[in-house]
mmCIF file with all atom_site columns, C-alpha atoms and ligand atoms in Angstrom:
data_model
loop_
_atom_site.group_PDB
_atom_site.id
_atom_site.type_symbol
_atom_site.label_atom_id
_atom_site.label_alt_id
_atom_site.label_comp_id
_atom_site.label_asym_id
_atom_site.label_entity_id
_atom_site.label_seq_id
_atom_site.pdbx_PDB_ins_code
_atom_site.Cartn_x
_atom_site.Cartn_y
_atom_site.Cartn_z
_atom_site.occupancy
_atom_site.B_iso_or_equiv
_atom_site.pdbx_formal_charge
_atom_site.auth_seq_id
_atom_site.auth_comp_id
_atom_site.auth_asym_id
_atom_site.auth_atom_id
_atom_site.pdbx_PDB_model_num
ATOM   1   C  CA  . UNK H 1 1   ? 4.561   -16.786 -13.872 1.00 0.00 ? 198 UNK H CA  1
ATOM   2   C  CA  . UNK H 1 2   ? 7.521   -18.187 -11.980 1.00 0.00 ? 199 UNK H CA  1
ATOM   3   C  CA  . UNK H 1 3   ? 7.805   -15.605 -9.247  1.00 0.00 ? 200 UNK H CA  1
ATOM   4   C  CA  . UNK H 1 4   ? 6.234   -12.379 -8.007  1.00 0.00 ? 201 UNK H CA  1
ATOM   5   C  CA  . UNK H 1 5   ? 7.887   -9.200  -9.237  1.00 0.00 ? 202 UNK H CA  1
ATOM   6   C  CA  . UNK H 1 6   ? 8.012   -5.628  -8.024  1.00 0.00 ? 203 UNK H CA  1
ATOM   7   C  CA  . UNK H 1 7   ? 5.755   -3.212  -9.878  1.00 0.00 ? 204 UNK H CA  1
ATOM   8   C  CA  . UNK H 1 8   ? 7.682   -0.998  -12.310 1.00 0.00 ? 205 UNK H CA  1
ATOM   9   C  CA  . UNK H 1 9   ? 7.647   2.699   -11.432 1.00 0.00 ? 206 UNK H CA  1
ATOM   10  C  CA  . UNK H 1 10  ? 6.158   5.222   -13.837 1.00 0.00 ? 207 UNK H CA  1
ATOM   11  C  CA  . UNK H 1 11  ? 8.415   7.955   -12.394 1.00 0.00 ? 208 UNK H CA  1
ATOM   12  C  CA  . UNK H 1 12  ? 12.109  8.396   -11.620 1.00 0.00 ? 209 UNK H CA  1
ATOM   13  C  CA  . UNK H 1 13  ? 11.839  11.022  -8.957  1.00 0.00 ? 210 UNK H CA  1
ATOM   14  C  CA  . UNK H 1 14  ? 9.274   12.364  -6.513  1.00 0.00 ? 211 UNK H CA  1
ATOM   15  C  CA  . UNK H 1 15  ? 11.390  15.331  -5.411  1.00 0.00 ? 212 UNK H CA  1
ATOM   16  C  CA  . UNK H 1 16  ? 10.775  17.436  -3.426  1.00 0.00 ? 213 UNK H CA  1
ATOM   17  C  CA  . UNK H 1 17  ? 8.045   15.412  -1.645  1.00 0.00 ? 214 UNK H CA  1
ATOM   18  C  CA  . UNK H 1 18  ? 10.092  12.211  -1.425  1.00 0.00 ? 215 UNK H CA  1
ATOM   19  C  CA  . UNK H 1 19  ? 13.839  12.687  -1.822  1.00 0.00 ? 216 UNK H CA  1
ATOM   20  C  CA  . UNK H 1 20  ? 15.614  10.469  -4.342  1.00 0.00 ? 217 UNK H CA  1
ATOM   21  C  CA  . UNK H 1 21  ? 17.711  8.758   -1.675  1.00 0.00 ? 218 UNK H CA  1
ATOM   22  C  CA  . UNK H 1 22  ? 14.596  7.639   0.232   1.00 0.00 ? 219 UNK H CA  1
ATOM   23  C  CA  . UNK H 1 23  ? 12.840  6.566   -2.977  1.00 0.00 ? 220 UNK H CA  1
ATOM   24  C  CA  . UNK H 1 24  ? 15.834  4.534   -4.098  1.00 0.00 ? 221 UNK H CA  1
ATOM   25  C  CA  . UNK H 1 25  ? 16.323  2.876   -0.724  1.00 0.00 ? 222 UNK H CA  1
ATOM   26  C  CA  . UNK H 1 26  ? 12.640  2.215   -0.222  1.00 0.00 ? 223 UNK H CA  1
ATOM   27  C  CA  . UNK H 1 27  ? 11.953  0.852   -3.706  1.00 0.00 ? 224 UNK H CA  1
ATOM   28  C  CA  . UNK H 1 28  ? 15.387  -0.618  -4.342  1.00 0.00 ? 225 UNK H CA  1
ATOM   29  C  CA  . UNK H 1 29  ? 16.190  -2.174  -0.974  1.00 0.00 ? 226 UNK H CA  1
ATOM   30  C  CA  . UNK H 1 30  ? 13.172  -2.509  1.359   1.00 0.00 ? 227 UNK H CA  1
ATOM   31  C  CA  . UNK H 1 31  ? 10.569  -3.480  -1.264  1.00 0.00 ? 228 UNK H CA  1
ATOM   32  C  CA  . UNK H 1 32  ? 13.158  -5.677  -3.006  1.00 0.00 ? 229 UNK H CA  1
ATOM   33  C  CA  . UNK H 1 33  ? 13.906  -7.532  0.224   1.00 0.00 ? 230 UNK H CA  1
ATOM   34  C  CA  . UNK H 1 34  ? 10.237  -8.337  0.878   1.00 0.00 ? 231 UNK H CA  1
ATOM   35  C  CA  . UNK H 1 35  ? 9.822   -9.515  -2.723  1.00 0.00 ? 232 UNK H CA  1
ATOM   36  C  CA  . UNK H 1 36  ? 12.951  -11.698 -2.646  1.00 0.00 ? 233 UNK H CA  1
ATOM   37  C  CA  . UNK H 1 37  ? 12.169  -13.179 0.757   1.00 0.00 ? 234 UNK H CA  1
ATOM   38  C  CA  . UNK H 1 38  ? 8.584   -13.951 -0.267  1.00 0.00 ? 235 UNK H CA  1
ATOM   39  C  CA  . UNK H 1 39  ? 9.719   -15.729 -3.437  1.00 0.00 ? 236 UNK H CA  1
ATOM   40  C  CA  . UNK H 1 40  ? 12.381  -17.671 -1.540  1.00 0.00 ? 237 UNK H CA  1
ATOM   41  C  CA  . UNK H 1 41  ? 9.853   -18.885 1.048   1.00 0.00 ? 238 UNK H CA  1
ATOM   42  C  CA  . UNK H 1 42  ? 7.284   -19.803 -1.601  1.00 0.00 ? 239 UNK H CA  1
ATOM   43  C  CA  . UNK H 1 43  ? 9.818   -21.723 -3.666  1.00 0.00 ? 240 UNK H CA  1
ATOM   44  C  CA  . UNK H 1 44  ? 10.832  -23.665 -0.555  1.00 0.00 ? 241 UNK H CA  1
ATOM   45  C  CA  . UNK H 1 45  ? 7.147   -24.604 -0.337  1.00 0.00 ? 242 UNK H CA  1
ATOM   46  C  CA  . UNK H 1 46  ? 7.037   -25.721 -3.990  1.00 0.00 ? 243 UNK H CA  1
ATOM   47  C  CA  . UNK H 1 47  ? 4.439   -23.024 -4.583  1.00 0.00 ? 244 UNK H CA  1
ATOM   48  C  CA  . UNK H 1 48  ? 3.055   -23.105 -8.137  1.00 0.00 ? 245 UNK H CA  1
ATOM   49  C  CA  . UNK H 1 49  ? 2.532   -19.346 -8.808  1.00 0.00 ? 246 UNK H CA  1
ATOM   50  C  CA  . UNK H 1 50  ? -0.725  -20.165 -10.596 1.00 0.00 ? 247 UNK H CA  1
ATOM   51  C  CA  . UNK H 1 51  ? -2.557  -17.308 -8.908  1.00 0.00 ? 248 UNK H CA  1
ATOM   52  C  CA  . UNK H 1 52  ? -1.867  -13.691 -8.089  1.00 0.00 ? 249 UNK H CA  1
ATOM   53  C  CA  . UNK H 1 53  ? -0.241  -12.605 -4.843  1.00 0.00 ? 250 UNK H CA  1
ATOM   54  C  CA  . UNK H 1 54  ? -3.581  -11.020 -3.897  1.00 0.00 ? 251 UNK H CA  1
ATOM   55  C  CA  . UNK H 1 55  ? -5.322  -14.383 -4.320  1.00 0.00 ? 252 UNK H CA  1
ATOM   56  C  CA  . UNK H 1 56  ? -2.665  -15.962 -2.082  1.00 0.00 ? 253 UNK H CA  1
ATOM   57  C  CA  . UNK H 1 57  ? -3.287  -13.296 0.578   1.00 0.00 ? 254 UNK H CA  1
ATOM   58  C  CA  . UNK H 1 58  ? -6.997  -14.116 0.476   1.00 0.00 ? 255 UNK H CA  1
ATOM   59  C  CA  . UNK H 1 59  ? -6.383  -17.900 0.561   1.00 0.00 ? 256 UNK H CA  1
ATOM   60  C  CA  . UNK H 1 60  ? -3.400  -18.237 2.866   1.00 0.00 ? 257 UNK H CA  1
ATOM   61  C  CA  . UNK H 1 61  ? -4.646  -21.601 4.183   1.00 0.00 ? 258 UNK H CA  1
ATOM   62  C  CA  . UNK H 1 62  ? -3.034  -23.260 1.142   1.00 0.00 ? 259 UNK H CA  1
ATOM   63  C  CA  . UNK H 1 63  ? 0.320   -22.684 2.900   1.00 0.00 ? 260 UNK H CA  1
ATOM   64  C  CA  . UNK H 1 64  ? 1.245   -25.148 5.686   1.00 0.00 ? 261 UNK H CA  1
ATOM   65  C  CA  . UNK H 1 65  ? 0.644   -23.551 9.061   1.00 0.00 ? 262 UNK H CA  1
ATOM   66  C  CA  . UNK H 1 66  ? 4.276   -23.859 10.183  1.00 0.00 ? 263 UNK H CA  1
ATOM   67  C  CA  . UNK H 1 67  ? 5.429   -21.579 7.321   1.00 0.00 ? 264 UNK H CA  1
ATOM   68  C  CA  . UNK H 1 68  ? 2.467   -19.235 7.304   1.00 0.00 ? 265 UNK H CA  1
ATOM   69  C  CA  . UNK H 1 69  ? 3.704   -16.606 9.723   1.00 0.00 ? 266 UNK H CA  1
ATOM   70  C  CA  . UNK H 1 70  ? 6.821   -15.677 7.780   1.00 0.00 ? 267 UNK H CA  1
ATOM   71  C  CA  . UNK H 1 71  ? 5.052   -15.879 4.432   1.00 0.00 ? 268 UNK H CA  1
ATOM   72  C  CA  . UNK H 1 72  ? 2.228   -13.645 5.693   1.00 0.00 ? 269 UNK H CA  1
ATOM   73  C  CA  . UNK H 1 73  ? 4.760   -11.048 6.820   1.00 0.00 ? 270 UNK H CA  1
ATOM   74  C  CA  . UNK H 1 74  ? 6.666   -10.943 3.531   1.00 0.00 ? 271 UNK H CA  1
ATOM   75  C  CA  . UNK H 1 75  ? 3.553   -11.259 1.381   1.00 0.00 ? 272 UNK H CA  1
ATOM   76  C  CA  . UNK H 1 76  ? 2.120   -8.267  3.240   1.00 0.00 ? 273 UNK H CA  1
ATOM   77  C  CA  . UNK H 1 77  ? 5.381   -6.383  2.711   1.00 0.00 ? 274 UNK H CA  1
ATOM   78  C  CA  . UNK H 1 78  ? 5.235   -7.200  -0.985  1.00 0.00 ? 275 UNK H CA  1
ATOM   79  C  CA  . UNK H 1 79  ? 1.573   -6.247  -1.486  1.00 0.00 ? 276 UNK H CA  1
ATOM   80  C  CA  . UNK H 1 80  ? 1.649   -3.126  0.691   1.00 0.00 ? 277 UNK H CA  1
ATOM   81  C  CA  . UNK H 1 81  ? 4.713   -1.713  -1.047  1.00 0.00 ? 278 UNK H CA  1
ATOM   82  C  CA  . UNK H 1 82  ? 3.296   -2.612  -4.475  1.00 0.00 ? 279 UNK H CA  1
ATOM   83  C  CA  . UNK H 1 83  ? 0.202   -0.516  -3.723  1.00 0.00 ? 280 UNK H CA  1
ATOM   84  C  CA  . UNK H 1 84  ? 2.148   2.337   -2.127  1.00 0.00 ? 281 UNK H CA  1
ATOM   85  C  CA  . UNK H 1 85  ? 4.503   2.808   -5.085  1.00 0.00 ? 282 UNK H CA  1
ATOM   86  C  CA  . UNK H 1 86  ? 1.662   2.270   -7.569  1.00 0.00 ? 283 UNK H CA  1
ATOM   87  C  CA  . UNK H 1 87  ? -0.401  5.043   -5.932  1.00 0.00 ? 284 UNK H CA  1
ATOM   88  C  CA  . UNK H 1 88  ? 2.286   7.737   -6.257  1.00 0.00 ? 285 UNK H CA  1
ATOM   89  C  CA  . UNK H 1 89  ? 2.765   10.020  -9.249  1.00 0.00 ? 286 UNK H CA  1
ATOM   90  C  CA  . UNK H 1 90  ? 5.050   12.779  -10.486 1.00 0.00 ? 287 UNK H CA  1
ATOM   91  C  CA  . UNK H 1 91  ? 2.242   14.301  -12.546 1.00 0.00 ? 288 UNK H CA  1
ATOM   92  C  CA  . UNK H 1 92  ? -0.322  16.464  -10.838 1.00 0.00 ? 289 UNK H CA  1
ATOM   93  C  CA  . UNK H 1 93  ? -3.789  15.098  -11.537 1.00 0.00 ? 290 UNK H CA  1
ATOM   94  C  CA  . UNK H 1 94  ? -7.219  16.151  -10.417 1.00 0.00 ? 291 UNK H CA  1
ATOM   95  C  CA  . UNK H 1 95  ? -9.327  13.739  -8.402  1.00 0.00 ? 292 UNK H CA  1
ATOM   96  C  CA  . UNK H 1 96  ? -11.915 12.169  -10.771 1.00 0.00 ? 293 UNK H CA  1
ATOM   97  C  CA  . UNK H 1 97  ? -15.387 13.661  -10.196 1.00 0.00 ? 294 UNK H CA  1
ATOM   98  C  CA  . UNK H 1 98  ? -16.889 10.188  -9.684  1.00 0.00 ? 295 UNK H CA  1
ATOM   99  C  CA  . UNK H 1 99  ? -14.401 9.533   -6.887  1.00 0.00 ? 296 UNK H CA  1
ATOM   100 C  CA  . UNK H 1 100 ? -15.236 12.900  -5.319  1.00 0.00 ? 297 UNK H CA  1
ATOM   101 C  CA  . UNK H 1 101 ? -18.910 11.839  -5.237  1.00 0.00 ? 298 UNK H CA  1
ATOM   102 C  CA  . UNK H 1 102 ? -17.988 8.551   -3.583  1.00 0.00 ? 299 UNK H CA  1
ATOM   103 C  CA  . UNK H 1 103 ? -15.773 10.253  -1.019  1.00 0.00 ? 300 UNK H CA  1
ATOM   104 C  CA  . UNK H 1 104 ? -18.468 12.808  -0.262  1.00 0.00 ? 301 UNK H CA  1
ATOM   105 C  CA  . UNK H 1 105 ? -20.916 9.970   0.306   1.00 0.00 ? 302 UNK H CA  1
ATOM   106 C  CA  . UNK H 1 106 ? -18.556 7.998   2.564   1.00 0.00 ? 303 UNK H CA  1
ATOM   107 C  CA  . UNK H 1 107 ? -16.722 10.765  4.423   1.00 0.00 ? 304 UNK H CA  1
ATOM   108 C  CA  . UNK H 1 108 ? -18.740 13.969  3.994   1.00 0.00 ? 305 UNK H CA  1
ATOM   109 C  CA  . UNK H 1 109 ? -16.205 15.835  1.845   1.00 0.00 ? 306 UNK H CA  1
ATOM   110 C  CA  . UNK H 1 110 ? -12.748 15.470  0.310   1.00 0.00 ? 307 UNK H CA  1
ATOM   111 C  CA  . UNK H 1 111 ? -11.313 17.664  3.064   1.00 0.00 ? 308 UNK H CA  1
ATOM   112 C  CA  . UNK H 1 112 ? -12.880 15.506  5.765   1.00 0.00 ? 309 UNK H CA  1
ATOM   113 C  CA  . UNK H 1 113 ? -11.522 12.392  4.054   1.00 0.00 ? 310 UNK H CA  1
ATOM   114 C  CA  . UNK H 1 114 ? -8.012  13.849  3.977   1.00 0.00 ? 311 UNK H CA  1
ATOM   115 C  CA  . UNK H 1 115 ? -8.279  14.952  7.590   1.00 0.00 ? 312 UNK H CA  1
ATOM   116 C  CA  . UNK H 1 116 ? -9.516  11.531  8.725   1.00 0.00 ? 313 UNK H CA  1
ATOM   117 C  CA  . UNK H 1 117 ? -6.852  9.705   6.721   1.00 0.00 ? 314 UNK H CA  1
ATOM   118 C  CA  . UNK H 1 118 ? -4.043  11.846  8.127   1.00 0.00 ? 315 UNK H CA  1
ATOM   119 C  CA  . UNK H 1 119 ? -5.380  11.591  11.682  1.00 0.00 ? 316 UNK H CA  1
ATOM   120 C  CA  . UNK H 1 120 ? -5.446  7.800   11.368  1.00 0.00 ? 317 UNK H CA  1
ATOM   121 C  CA  . UNK H 1 121 ? -1.931  7.750   9.882   1.00 0.00 ? 318 UNK H CA  1
ATOM   122 C  CA  . UNK H 1 122 ? -0.603  9.815   12.774  1.00 0.00 ? 319 UNK H CA  1
ATOM   123 C  CA  . UNK H 1 123 ? -2.054  7.222   15.133  1.00 0.00 ? 320 UNK H CA  1
ATOM   124 C  CA  . UNK H 1 124 ? -0.222  4.218   13.663  1.00 0.00 ? 321 UNK H CA  1
ATOM   125 C  CA  . UNK H 1 125 ? 1.786   2.851   16.583  1.00 0.00 ? 322 UNK H CA  1
ATOM   126 C  CA  . UNK H 1 126 ? 5.317   1.814   15.700  1.00 0.00 ? 323 UNK H CA  1
ATOM   127 C  CA  . UNK H 1 127 ? 5.491   0.621   12.093  1.00 0.00 ? 324 UNK H CA  1
ATOM   128 C  CA  . UNK H 1 128 ? 2.478   0.218   9.836   1.00 0.00 ? 325 UNK H CA  1
ATOM   129 C  CA  . UNK H 1 129 ? 0.235   1.634   7.175   1.00 0.00 ? 326 UNK H CA  1
ATOM   130 C  CA  . UNK H 1 130 ? -2.980  3.544   6.687   1.00 0.00 ? 327 UNK H CA  1
ATOM   131 C  CA  . UNK H 1 131 ? -5.284  2.313   3.933   1.00 0.00 ? 328 UNK H CA  1
ATOM   132 C  CA  . UNK H 1 132 ? -8.377  3.344   2.070   1.00 0.00 ? 329 UNK H CA  1
ATOM   133 C  CA  . UNK H 1 133 ? -10.258 0.075   1.663   1.00 0.00 ? 330 UNK H CA  1
ATOM   134 C  CA  . UNK H 1 134 ? -13.454 -1.320  0.183   1.00 0.00 ? 331 UNK H CA  1
ATOM   135 C  CA  . UNK H 1 135 ? -15.501 -3.337  2.649   1.00 0.00 ? 332 UNK H CA  1
ATOM   136 C  CA  . UNK H 1 136 ? -17.851 -6.240  1.890   1.00 0.00 ? 333 UNK H CA  1
ATOM   137 C  CA  . UNK H 1 137 ? -20.723 -3.831  1.145   1.00 0.00 ? 334 UNK H CA  1
ATOM   138 C  CA  . UNK H 1 138 ? -18.608 -1.741  -1.251  1.00 0.00 ? 335 UNK H CA  1
ATOM   139 C  CA  . UNK H 1 139 ? -18.333 1.101   1.254   1.00 0.00 ? 336 UNK H CA  1
ATOM   140 C  CA  . UNK H 1 140 ? -15.049 2.961   1.667   1.00 0.00 ? 337 UNK H CA  1
ATOM   141 C  CA  . UNK H 1 141 ? -13.276 2.864   5.009   1.00 0.00 ? 338 UNK H CA  1
ATOM   142 C  CA  . UNK H 1 142 ? -9.961  4.046   6.408   1.00 0.00 ? 339 UNK H CA  1
ATOM   143 C  CA  . UNK H 1 143 ? -8.056  1.462   8.431   1.00 0.00 ? 340 UNK H CA  1
ATOM   144 C  CA  . UNK H 1 144 ? -4.601  1.044   9.953   1.00 0.00 ? 341 UNK H CA  1
ATOM   145 C  CA  . UNK H 1 145 ? -2.546  -2.125  9.971   1.00 0.00 ? 342 UNK H CA  1
ATOM   146 C  CA  . UNK H 1 146 ? 0.573   -2.955  11.970  1.00 0.00 ? 343 UNK H CA  1
ATOM   147 C  CA  . UNK H 1 147 ? 3.928   -4.041  10.642  1.00 0.00 ? 344 UNK H CA  1
ATOM   148 C  CA  . UNK H 1 148 ? 3.237   -5.713  7.286   1.00 0.00 ? 345 UNK H CA  1
ATOM   149 C  CA  . UNK H 1 149 ? -0.335  -6.850  7.811   1.00 0.00 ? 346 UNK H CA  1
ATOM   150 C  CA  . UNK H 1 150 ? -2.370  -6.195  4.696   1.00 0.00 ? 347 UNK H CA  1
ATOM   151 C  CA  . UNK H 1 151 ? -6.126  -5.418  4.631   1.00 0.00 ? 348 UNK H CA  1
ATOM   152 C  CA  . UNK H 1 152 ? -6.685  -8.575  2.577   1.00 0.00 ? 349 UNK H CA  1
ATOM   153 C  CA  . UNK H 1 153 ? -6.042  -10.553 5.790   1.00 0.00 ? 350 UNK H CA  1
ATOM   154 C  CA  . UNK H 1 154 ? -9.046  -8.799  7.341   1.00 0.00 ? 351 UNK H CA  1
ATOM   155 C  CA  . UNK H 1 155 ? -11.436 -9.196  4.407   1.00 0.00 ? 352 UNK H CA  1
ATOM   156 C  CA  . UNK H 1 156 ? -10.951 -5.704  2.963   1.00 0.00 ? 353 UNK H CA  1
ATOM   157 C  CA  . UNK H 1 157 ? -9.656  -4.666  -0.455  1.00 0.00 ? 354 UNK H CA  1
ATOM   158 C  CA  . UNK H 1 158 ? -7.107  -1.834  -0.259  1.00 0.00 ? 355 UNK H CA  1
ATOM   159 C  CA  . UNK H 1 159 ? -7.132  0.805   -3.015  1.00 0.00 ? 356 UNK H CA  1
ATOM   160 C  CA  . UNK H 1 160 ? -4.780  3.408   -1.532  1.00 0.00 ? 357 UNK H CA  1
ATOM   161 C  CA  . UNK H 1 161 ? -2.111  3.374   1.114   1.00 0.00 ? 358 UNK H CA  1
ATOM   162 C  CA  . UNK H 1 162 ? 0.459   5.523   2.807   1.00 0.00 ? 359 UNK H CA  1
ATOM   163 C  CA  . UNK H 1 163 ? 3.440   3.729   4.278   1.00 0.00 ? 360 UNK H CA  1
ATOM   164 C  CA  . UNK H 1 164 ? 4.205   5.181   7.702   1.00 0.00 ? 361 UNK H CA  1
ATOM   165 C  CA  . UNK H 1 165 ? 7.182   3.002   8.516   1.00 0.00 ? 362 UNK H CA  1
ATOM   166 C  CA  . UNK H 1 166 ? 9.997   5.404   9.385   1.00 0.00 ? 363 UNK H CA  1
ATOM   167 C  CA  . UNK H 1 167 ? 12.022  4.166   6.403   1.00 0.00 ? 364 UNK H CA  1
ATOM   168 C  CA  . UNK H 1 168 ? 9.521   5.910   4.111   1.00 0.00 ? 365 UNK H CA  1
ATOM   169 C  CA  . UNK H 1 169 ? 10.253  9.397   5.469   1.00 0.00 ? 366 UNK H CA  1
ATOM   170 C  CA  . UNK H 1 170 ? 12.974  9.729   8.117   1.00 0.00 ? 367 UNK H CA  1
ATOM   171 C  CA  . UNK H 1 171 ? 15.871  10.694  5.811   1.00 0.00 ? 368 UNK H CA  1
ATOM   172 C  CA  . UNK H 1 172 ? 14.015  13.831  4.728   1.00 0.00 ? 369 UNK H CA  1
ATOM   173 C  CA  . UNK H 1 173 ? 11.462  14.502  7.458   1.00 0.00 ? 370 UNK H CA  1
ATOM   174 C  CA  . UNK H 1 174 ? 13.239  12.933  10.472  1.00 0.00 ? 371 UNK H CA  1
ATOM   175 C  CA  . UNK H 1 175 ? 10.542  12.624  13.199  1.00 0.00 ? 372 UNK H CA  1
ATOM   176 C  CA  . UNK H 1 176 ? 8.008   14.852  11.394  1.00 0.00 ? 373 UNK H CA  1
ATOM   177 C  CA  . UNK H 1 177 ? 5.498   12.266  10.221  1.00 0.00 ? 374 UNK H CA  1
ATOM   178 C  CA  . UNK H 1 178 ? 2.781   14.961  9.997   1.00 0.00 ? 375 UNK H CA  1
ATOM   179 C  CA  . UNK H 1 179 ? 4.681   16.958  7.386   1.00 0.00 ? 376 UNK H CA  1
ATOM   180 C  CA  . UNK H 1 180 ? 5.357   13.811  5.344   1.00 0.00 ? 377 UNK H CA  1
ATOM   181 C  CA  . UNK H 1 181 ? 1.657   12.949  5.456   1.00 0.00 ? 378 UNK H CA  1
ATOM   182 C  CA  . UNK H 1 182 ? 0.535   16.428  4.422   1.00 0.00 ? 379 UNK H CA  1
ATOM   183 C  CA  . UNK H 1 183 ? 2.976   16.450  1.522   1.00 0.00 ? 380 UNK H CA  1
ATOM   184 C  CA  . UNK H 1 184 ? 2.475   12.945  0.229   1.00 0.00 ? 381 UNK H CA  1
ATOM   185 C  CA  . UNK H 1 185 ? -1.225  13.563  -0.258  1.00 0.00 ? 382 UNK H CA  1
ATOM   186 C  CA  . UNK H 1 186 ? -0.241  15.889  -3.122  1.00 0.00 ? 383 UNK H CA  1
ATOM   187 C  CA  . UNK H 1 187 ? 1.415   13.082  -5.084  1.00 0.00 ? 384 UNK H CA  1
ATOM   188 C  CA  . UNK H 1 188 ? -1.298  10.435  -4.796  1.00 0.00 ? 385 UNK H CA  1
ATOM   189 C  CA  . UNK H 1 189 ? -2.709  9.497   -8.188  1.00 0.00 ? 386 UNK H CA  1
ATOM   190 C  CA  . UNK H 1 190 ? -6.448  9.447   -7.461  1.00 0.00 ? 387 UNK H CA  1
ATOM   191 C  CA  . UNK H 1 191 ? -7.228  8.248   -10.992 1.00 0.00 ? 388 UNK H CA  1
ATOM   192 C  CA  . UNK H 1 192 ? -5.473  5.008   -10.091 1.00 0.00 ? 389 UNK H CA  1
ATOM   193 C  CA  . UNK H 1 193 ? -7.299  4.866   -6.772  1.00 0.00 ? 390 UNK H CA  1
ATOM   194 C  CA  . UNK H 1 194 ? -10.634 5.261   -8.535  1.00 0.00 ? 391 UNK H CA  1
ATOM   195 C  CA  . UNK H 1 195 ? -9.741  2.664   -11.171 1.00 0.00 ? 392 UNK H CA  1
ATOM   196 C  CA  . UNK H 1 196 ? -8.898  0.178   -8.420  1.00 0.00 ? 393 UNK H CA  1
ATOM   197 C  CA  . UNK H 1 197 ? -12.283 0.918   -6.888  1.00 0.00 ? 394 UNK H CA  1
ATOM   198 C  CA  . UNK H 1 198 ? -14.006 0.215   -10.201 1.00 0.00 ? 395 UNK H CA  1
ATOM   199 C  CA  . UNK H 1 199 ? -12.000 -2.962  -10.840 1.00 0.00 ? 396 UNK H CA  1
ATOM   200 C  CA  . UNK H 1 200 ? -12.947 -4.323  -7.421  1.00 0.00 ? 397 UNK H CA  1
ATOM   201 C  CA  . UNK H 1 201 ? -16.623 -3.425  -7.293  1.00 0.00 ? 398 UNK H CA  1
ATOM   202 C  CA  . UNK H 1 202 ? -17.796 -4.838  -10.629 1.00 0.00 ? 399 UNK H CA  1
HETATM 203 FE FE1 . FE2 S 2 .   ? 7.999   0.707   3.360   1.00 0.00 ? 523 FE2 S FE1 1
#
């Protein structure tokens, strides 16, 4: 590996939930910029790319402290967008029954989970994200992060996220973050979410 790359998309369009213009700008410009900036900063540090970007996020002390701040920001931007675009789908899929059991155990019911997730996402101040994460005891939690902080920096493993930076919705929804949140829940691929849970709790 000689640099970190954007994840490929398994869809061309998420209309009508996410309009094509937003998808293209978000994936093609914003996510690209974080990826390019991260690689530029790492190359200036003679970084060896031996490990994954997730490993780097969990071991950021290998970067000299003077360069850490900017690398943390762009690494977060890279990882958060990678998960966001990975989570979305143009094919309607049912939530796996094993994930439903887990959600019931952690949140009471799927409806309560959705309600809690959306309530948290509405509360993100300024720019940030809401995540479903695995904690150290393999429990599921919903957390918010600001700007481009990623849950890895706080010892959590994210398995689902919704980007609530305005750039992810304002072209279509203007100020209506609530409507964006209600709609985007319908295009989350919960099979992928569950597979990430399994991969990270072995
Ligand atoms: Fe974004």
